[in-house]
CSV table of N, CA and C in Angstrom, one decimal:
chain,number,residue,atom,x,y,z
A,27,PRO,N,-105.7,-179.5,200.2
A,27,PRO,CA,-105.4,-180.5,199.2
A,27,PRO,C,-106.2,-181.8,199.6
A,28,GLY,N,-107.4,-181.7,199.9
A,28,GLY,CA,-108.2,-182.9,200.2
A,28,GLY,C,-108.2,-183.3,201.6
A,29,VAL,N,-107.4,-182.7,202.5
A,29,VAL,CA,-107.3,-183.1,203.9
A,29,VAL,C,-107.9,-182.1,204.8
A,30,GLY,N,-108.4,-181.0,204.3
A,30,GLY,CA,-109.0,-180.0,205.0
A,30,GLY,C,-109.8,-179.0,204.1
A,31,SER,N,-110.6,-178.1,204.7
A,31,SER,CA,-111.3,-177.2,203.9
A,31,SER,C,-110.4,-176.1,203.4
A,32,THR,N,-110.5,-175.8,202.1
A,32,THR,CA,-109.8,-174.7,201.5
A,32,THR,C,-110.8,-173.7,200.9
A,33,GLY,N,-112.0,-173.7,201.3
A,33,GLY,CA,-113.0,-172.8,200.8
A,33,GLY,C,-113.6,-173.1,199.4
A,34,THR,N,-113.4,-174.4,199.0
A,34,THR,CA,-113.9,-174.8,197.7
A,34,THR,C,-115.3,-175.4,197.7
A,35,GLY,N,-115.9,-175.5,198.9
A,35,GLY,CA,-117.2,-176.0,199.0
A,35,GLY,C,-117.3,-177.4,199.5
A,36,ALA,N,-118.5,-177.8,200.1
A,36,ALA,CA,-118.6,-179.1,200.7
A,36,ALA,C,-118.5,-180.3,199.6
A,37,ALA,N,-119.2,-180.1,198.5
A,37,ALA,CA,-119.2,-181.2,197.5
A,37,ALA,C,-117.8,-181.5,197.0
A,38,TYR,N,-117.0,-180.5,196.7
A,38,TYR,CA,-115.6,-180.7,196.3
A,38,TYR,C,-114.8,-181.3,197.4
A,39,GLY,N,-114.9,-180.8,198.6
A,39,GLY,CA,-114.1,-181.3,199.7
A,39,GLY,C,-114.5,-182.8,200.0
A,40,MET,N,-115.8,-183.1,200.0
A,40,MET,CA,-116.2,-184.4,200.3
A,40,MET,C,-115.7,-185.4,199.2
A,41,SER,N,-115.7,-185.0,198.0
A,41,SER,CA,-115.3,-185.9,196.9
A,41,SER,C,-113.8,-186.2,197.0
A,42,LYS,N,-113.0,-185.2,197.4
A,42,LYS,CA,-111.6,-185.5,197.6
A,42,LYS,C,-111.4,-186.4,198.8
A,43,ALA,N,-112.1,-186.1,199.8
A,43,ALA,CA,-112.0,-186.9,201.0
A,43,ALA,C,-112.4,-188.4,200.7
A,44,ALA,N,-113.4,-188.6,199.9
A,44,ALA,CA,-113.9,-189.9,199.6
A,44,ALA,C,-112.8,-190.6,198.8
A,45,MET,N,-112.1,-190.0,197.9
A,45,MET,CA,-111.1,-190.6,197.1
A,45,MET,C,-109.9,-191.0,198.0
A,46,ILE,N,-109.6,-190.2,198.9
A,46,ILE,CA,-108.5,-190.5,199.9
A,46,ILE,C,-108.9,-191.7,200.7
A,47,HIS,N,-110.1,-191.7,201.2
A,47,HIS,CA,-110.5,-192.9,202.0
A,47,HIS,C,-110.6,-194.1,201.2
A,48,MET,N,-111.1,-194.0,200.0
A,48,MET,CA,-111.2,-195.2,199.1
A,48,MET,C,-109.8,-195.8,198.9
A,49,SER,N,-108.8,-195.0,198.7
A,49,SER,CA,-107.5,-195.5,198.5
A,49,SER,C,-107.0,-196.3,199.7
A,50,LYS,N,-107.4,-195.8,200.9
A,50,LYS,CA,-107.0,-196.6,202.1
A,50,LYS,C,-107.7,-197.9,202.3
A,51,VAL,N,-109.0,-197.9,201.9
A,51,VAL,CA,-109.8,-199.1,202.0
A,51,VAL,C,-109.3,-200.1,201.0
A,52,LEU,N,-109.0,-199.6,199.7
A,52,LEU,CA,-108.5,-200.6,198.7
A,52,LEU,C,-107.1,-201.1,199.1
A,53,ALA,N,-106.3,-200.2,199.7
A,53,ALA,CA,-105.0,-200.7,200.1
A,53,ALA,C,-105.1,-201.9,201.1
A,54,CYS,N,-106.0,-201.8,202.0
A,54,CYS,CA,-106.3,-202.8,202.9
A,54,CYS,C,-106.8,-204.1,202.3
A,55,GLU,N,-107.8,-203.9,201.4
A,55,GLU,CA,-108.4,-205.1,200.7
A,55,GLU,C,-107.4,-205.8,199.7
A,56,TRP,N,-106.6,-205.0,199.1
A,56,TRP,CA,-105.8,-205.6,198.0
A,56,TRP,C,-104.4,-205.9,198.4
A,57,ALA,N,-104.0,-205.6,199.6
A,57,ALA,CA,-102.6,-205.9,200.1
A,57,ALA,C,-102.3,-207.4,200.0
A,58,LYS,N,-103.3,-208.2,200.3
A,58,LYS,CA,-103.1,-209.7,200.3
A,58,LYS,C,-102.8,-210.2,198.9
A,59,ILE,N,-103.1,-209.5,197.8
A,59,ILE,CA,-102.8,-209.9,196.5
A,59,ILE,C,-101.6,-209.1,195.9
A,60,ASN,N,-100.9,-208.4,196.8
A,60,ASN,CA,-99.7,-207.7,196.4
A,60,ASN,C,-100.0,-206.5,195.5
A,61,VAL,N,-101.1,-205.8,195.7
A,61,VAL,CA,-101.4,-204.6,195.0
A,61,VAL,C,-101.4,-203.5,196.0
A,62,ARG,N,-100.6,-202.5,195.7
A,62,ARG,CA,-100.5,-201.3,196.6
A,62,ARG,C,-101.3,-200.2,196.1
A,63,VAL,N,-101.9,-199.4,197.0
A,63,VAL,CA,-102.8,-198.3,196.6
A,63,VAL,C,-102.4,-197.1,197.6
A,64,ASN,N,-102.0,-196.0,197.0
A,64,ASN,CA,-101.6,-194.8,197.7
A,64,ASN,C,-102.3,-193.6,197.0
A,65,ALA,N,-102.3,-192.5,197.7
A,65,ALA,CA,-102.9,-191.3,197.1
A,65,ALA,C,-102.0,-190.1,197.2
A,66,VAL,N,-102.1,-189.3,196.2
A,66,VAL,CA,-101.4,-188.0,196.2
A,66,VAL,C,-102.4,-186.9,196.2
A,67,ALA,N,-102.3,-185.9,197.1
A,67,ALA,CA,-103.2,-184.8,197.2
A,67,ALA,C,-102.4,-183.5,197.0
A,68,PRO,N,-102.5,-183.0,195.8
A,68,PRO,CA,-101.8,-181.7,195.5
A,68,PRO,C,-102.5,-180.5,195.9
A,69,TRP,N,-101.8,-179.5,196.3
A,69,TRP,CA,-102.4,-178.2,196.6
A,69,TRP,C,-102.6,-177.5,195.2
A,70,MET,N,-103.2,-176.4,195.2
A,70,MET,CA,-103.4,-175.7,193.9
A,70,MET,C,-102.1,-175.7,193.1
A,71,THR,N,-102.2,-176.2,191.9
A,71,THR,CA,-101.0,-176.5,191.1
A,71,THR,C,-100.9,-175.6,189.9
A,72,MET,N,-99.7,-175.2,189.7
A,72,MET,CA,-99.5,-174.3,188.5
A,72,MET,C,-99.5,-175.1,187.2
A,73,THR,N,-100.6,-175.3,186.7
A,73,THR,CA,-100.8,-176.0,185.5
A,73,THR,C,-101.0,-175.0,184.3
A,74,PRO,N,-100.9,-175.5,183.1
A,74,PRO,CA,-101.2,-174.5,182.0
A,74,PRO,C,-102.6,-173.9,182.1
A,75,MET,N,-103.6,-174.6,182.6
A,75,MET,CA,-104.9,-174.1,182.7
A,75,MET,C,-104.9,-173.0,183.7
A,76,LEU,N,-104.2,-173.1,184.9
A,76,LEU,CA,-104.2,-172.1,185.9
A,76,LEU,C,-103.4,-170.9,185.4
A,77,GLU,N,-102.3,-171.1,184.7
A,77,GLU,CA,-101.5,-170.0,184.1
A,77,GLU,C,-102.4,-169.2,183.2
A,78,GLU,N,-103.2,-169.8,182.4
A,78,GLU,CA,-104.1,-169.1,181.5
A,78,GLU,C,-105.1,-168.3,182.2
A,79,ALA,N,-105.7,-168.9,183.3
A,79,ALA,CA,-106.7,-168.3,184.1
A,79,ALA,C,-106.2,-167.0,184.8
A,80,VAL,N,-105.0,-167.0,185.2
A,80,VAL,CA,-104.5,-165.8,185.9
A,80,VAL,C,-103.6,-164.9,185.1
A,81,ARG,N,-103.5,-165.2,183.8
A,81,ARG,CA,-102.6,-164.4,182.9
A,81,ARG,C,-102.8,-162.9,183.1
A,82,ASP,N,-104.0,-162.5,183.1
A,82,ASP,CA,-104.3,-161.0,183.1
A,82,ASP,C,-104.0,-160.4,184.5
A,83,ASN,N,-104.1,-161.3,185.6
A,83,ASN,CA,-103.9,-160.8,186.9
A,83,ASN,C,-103.2,-161.9,187.8
A,84,PRO,N,-101.9,-162.1,187.6
A,84,PRO,CA,-101.2,-163.1,188.3
A,84,PRO,C,-101.1,-162.8,189.8
A,85,GLY,N,-101.4,-161.6,190.2
A,85,GLY,CA,-101.3,-161.2,191.6
A,85,GLY,C,-102.4,-161.9,192.4
A,86,GLN,N,-103.5,-162.4,191.7
A,86,GLN,CA,-104.5,-163.1,192.5
A,86,GLN,C,-104.0,-164.3,193.2
A,87,LEU,N,-102.8,-164.8,192.8
A,87,LEU,CA,-102.2,-166.0,193.5
A,87,LEU,C,-101.3,-165.6,194.7
A,88,ASP,N,-101.1,-164.3,194.9
A,88,ASP,CA,-100.2,-163.8,196.0
A,88,ASP,C,-100.7,-164.3,197.3
A,89,LYS,N,-102.0,-164.3,197.6
A,89,LYS,CA,-102.4,-164.7,198.9
A,89,LYS,C,-102.2,-166.2,199.1
A,90,VAL,N,-102.5,-167.0,198.0
A,90,VAL,CA,-102.3,-168.4,198.1
A,90,VAL,C,-100.8,-168.8,198.4
A,91,LYS,N,-99.9,-168.0,197.7
A,91,LYS,CA,-98.5,-168.2,198.0
A,91,LYS,C,-98.1,-167.9,199.4
A,92,GLU,N,-98.8,-166.8,200.0
A,92,GLU,CA,-98.5,-166.4,201.4
A,92,GLU,C,-98.9,-167.5,202.3
A,93,TRP,N,-100.1,-168.2,202.0
A,93,TRP,CA,-100.6,-169.3,202.9
A,93,TRP,C,-99.6,-170.5,202.9
A,94,THR,N,-98.9,-170.7,201.8
A,94,THR,CA,-98.1,-171.8,201.6
A,94,THR,C,-96.7,-171.6,202.2
A,95,PRO,N,-96.2,-172.4,203.2
A,95,PRO,CA,-94.9,-172.2,203.8
A,95,PRO,C,-93.8,-172.1,202.7
A,96,ALA,N,-93.9,-172.9,201.7
A,96,ALA,CA,-92.8,-173.0,200.6
A,96,ALA,C,-92.9,-171.7,199.8
A,97,GLY,N,-93.9,-170.9,199.9
A,97,GLY,CA,-94.0,-169.6,199.2
A,97,GLY,C,-94.3,-169.7,197.7
A,98,ARG,N,-94.7,-170.8,197.2
A,98,ARG,CA,-95.0,-171.0,195.8
A,98,ARG,C,-96.0,-172.1,195.6
A,99,LEU,N,-96.6,-172.2,194.5
A,99,LEU,CA,-97.5,-173.3,194.1
A,99,LEU,C,-96.6,-174.4,193.6
A,100,PRO,N,-97.1,-175.7,193.7
A,100,PRO,CA,-96.3,-176.8,193.1
A,100,PRO,C,-96.5,-176.8,191.6
A,101,THR,N,-95.5,-177.3,190.9
A,101,THR,CA,-95.5,-177.5,189.5
A,101,THR,C,-96.1,-178.9,189.2
A,102,VAL,N,-96.5,-179.1,188.0
A,102,VAL,CA,-96.9,-180.4,187.6
A,102,VAL,C,-95.9,-181.5,187.9
A,103,GLU,N,-94.6,-181.1,187.7
A,103,GLU,CA,-93.5,-182.1,188.0
A,103,GLU,C,-93.4,-182.4,189.5
A,104,ASP,N,-93.7,-181.3,190.4
A,104,ASP,CA,-93.7,-181.6,191.8
A,104,ASP,C,-94.7,-182.6,192.2
A,105,CYS,N,-95.9,-182.5,191.5
A,105,CYS,CA,-97.0,-183.5,191.8
A,105,CYS,C,-96.7,-184.9,191.3
A,106,ALA,N,-96.0,-184.9,190.2
A,106,ALA,CA,-95.7,-186.2,189.6
A,106,ALA,C,-94.6,-187.0,190.3
A,107,SER,N,-93.8,-186.3,191.0
A,107,SER,CA,-92.6,-187.0,191.7
A,107,SER,C,-93.0,-188.1,192.7
A,108,PRO,N,-94.0,-187.8,193.6
A,108,PRO,CA,-94.4,-188.9,194.5
A,108,PRO,C,-95.1,-190.1,193.7
A,109,ILE,N,-95.8,-189.8,192.7
A,109,ILE,CA,-96.4,-190.8,191.9
A,109,ILE,C,-95.3,-191.7,191.3
A,110,THR,N,-94.3,-191.1,190.8
A,110,THR,CA,-93.1,-191.9,190.2
A,110,THR,C,-92.5,-192.7,191.3
A,111,TYR,N,-92.3,-192.1,192.5
A,111,TYR,CA,-91.7,-192.9,193.6
A,111,TYR,C,-92.6,-194.1,193.9
A,112,PHE,N,-93.9,-194.0,194.0
A,112,PHE,CA,-94.8,-195.1,194.3
A,112,PHE,C,-94.7,-196.2,193.3
A,113,CYS,N,-94.2,-195.9,192.1
A,113,CYS,CA,-94.1,-196.9,191.0
A,113,CYS,C,-92.7,-197.6,191.1
A,114,MET,N,-91.8,-197.2,191.9
A,114,MET,CA,-90.5,-197.7,192.0
A,114,MET,C,-90.4,-198.8,193.1
A,115,PRO,N,-89.5,-199.8,192.9
A,115,PRO,CA,-89.3,-200.9,193.8
A,115,PRO,C,-89.0,-200.4,195.3
A,116,THR,N,-88.4,-199.2,195.4
A,116,THR,CA,-88.1,-198.7,196.7
A,116,THR,C,-89.3,-198.4,197.6
A,117,SER,N,-90.5,-198.4,197.0
A,117,SER,CA,-91.7,-198.1,197.8
A,117,SER,C,-92.6,-199.4,197.9
A,118,LYS,N,-92.0,-200.6,197.7
A,118,LYS,CA,-92.8,-201.8,197.6
A,118,LYS,C,-93.5,-202.2,198.9
A,119,TYR,N,-93.2,-201.6,200.0
A,119,TYR,CA,-93.9,-201.9,201.2
A,119,TYR,C,-94.7,-200.8,201.7
A,120,ILE,N,-95.0,-199.8,200.9
A,120,ILE,CA,-95.8,-198.6,201.2
A,120,ILE,C,-97.1,-198.8,200.6
A,121,THR,N,-98.2,-198.8,201.4
A,121,THR,CA,-99.5,-198.8,200.9
A,121,THR,C,-100.5,-198.1,201.8
A,122,GLY,N,-101.5,-197.6,201.3
A,122,GLY,CA,-102.6,-196.9,202.1
A,122,GLY,C,-102.1,-195.6,202.6
A,123,GLN,N,-101.2,-194.9,202.0
A,123,GLN,CA,-100.7,-193.7,202.4
A,123,GLN,C,-101.2,-192.5,201.5
A,124,LEU,N,-101.2,-191.3,202.1
A,124,LEU,CA,-101.5,-190.1,201.4
A,124,LEU,C,-100.3,-189.2,201.5
A,125,VAL,N,-99.9,-188.7,200.3
A,125,VAL,CA,-98.8,-187.7,200.3
A,125,VAL,C,-99.5,-186.4,199.8
A,126,SER,N,-99.4,-185.4,200.7
A,126,SER,CA,-99.9,-184.1,200.4
A,126,SER,C,-98.7,-183.3,199.7
A,127,VAL,N,-98.9,-182.9,198.5
A,127,VAL,CA,-97.9,-182.1,197.8
A,127,VAL,C,-98.4,-180.7,197.9
A,128,ASP,N,-98.0,-180.1,199.0
A,128,ASP,CA,-98.6,-178.8,199.3
A,128,ASP,C,-97.6,-177.8,199.9
A,129,GLY,N,-96.3,-178.0,199.8
A,129,GLY,CA,-95.4,-177.0,200.2
A,129,GLY,C,-95.4,-176.7,201.7
A,130,GLY,N,-96.0,-177.6,202.5
A,130,GLY,CA,-96.1,-177.5,203.9
A,130,GLY,C,-97.4,-176.9,204.4
A,131,LEU,N,-98.4,-176.7,203.5
A,131,LEU,CA,-99.6,-176.1,203.9
A,131,LEU,C,-100.3,-176.8,205.1
A,132,THR,N,-100.4,-178.1,205.0
A,132,THR,CA,-101.2,-178.9,206.0
A,132,THR,C,-100.4,-179.0,207.3
A,133,ILE,N,-99.1,-178.8,207.3
A,133,ILE,CA,-98.4,-179.0,208.6
A,133,ILE,C,-98.5,-177.7,209.4
A,134,GLN,N,-98.8,-176.6,208.8
A,134,GLN,CA,-98.8,-175.3,209.5
A,134,GLN,C,-100.3,-174.8,209.7
A,135,ALA,N,-101.2,-175.6,209.2
A,135,ALA,CA,-102.7,-175.3,209.4
A,135,ALA,C,-103.1,-174.2,208.4
A,136,PHE,N,-104.1,-174.4,207.7
A,136,PHE,CA,-104.6,-173.5,206.7
A,136,PHE,C,-105.3,-172.3,207.3
A,137,ASP,N,-104.9,-171.1,206.8
A,137,ASP,CA,-105.4,-169.9,207.4
A,137,ASP,C,-106.0,-169.1,206.2
A,138,GLY,N,-106.8,-169.8,205.4
A,138,GLY,CA,-107.4,-169.2,204.2
A,138,GLY,C,-108.8,-168.7,204.4
A,139,PRO,N,-109.6,-168.7,203.4
A,139,PRO,CA,-110.9,-168.1,203.4
A,139,PRO,C,-111.9,-168.6,204.3
A,140,CYS,N,-111.7,-169.8,204.9
A,140,CYS,CA,-112.6,-170.4,205.8
A,140,CYS,C,-112.3,-170.0,207.3
A,141,VAL,N,-111.2,-169.4,207.5
A,141,VAL,CA,-110.7,-169.1,208.8
A,141,VAL,C,-110.5,-167.5,208.9
A,142,THR,N,-111.1,-167.0,210.0
A,142,THR,CA,-110.9,-165.6,210.3
A,142,THR,C,-110.0,-165.4,211.5
A,143,PRO,N,-108.7,-164.9,211.3
A,143,PRO,CA,-107.8,-164.8,212.4
A,143,PRO,C,-108.4,-163.9,213.4
A,144,SER,N,-108.1,-164.2,214.7
A,144,SER,CA,-108.6,-163.4,215.8
A,144,SER,C,-107.6,-162.4,216.2
């Protein structure tokens, strides 16, 4: 989800990493004017586009679900929840943070296509 390689290629990974870093830099620069900047990095998300792409072979997501400790992909609503939280007064002192919406993927270390278990 932008915090490690998931086999999507260097350009994709670097662009996500750049967005995360930009959010941290802007959080630092804009904090003095009371503007907060945070980032949300979702794992592969079950969107209508993905549902359509796997309609004929939904089993192609089985390995992805196995890699994810939560055992499922996030929904669009799962990804929207932290964004909603960042818009609430309860998050008024939070800035420069990254929330990975990944069902625990990044806490257990990714064991996907870039890694060959020994």
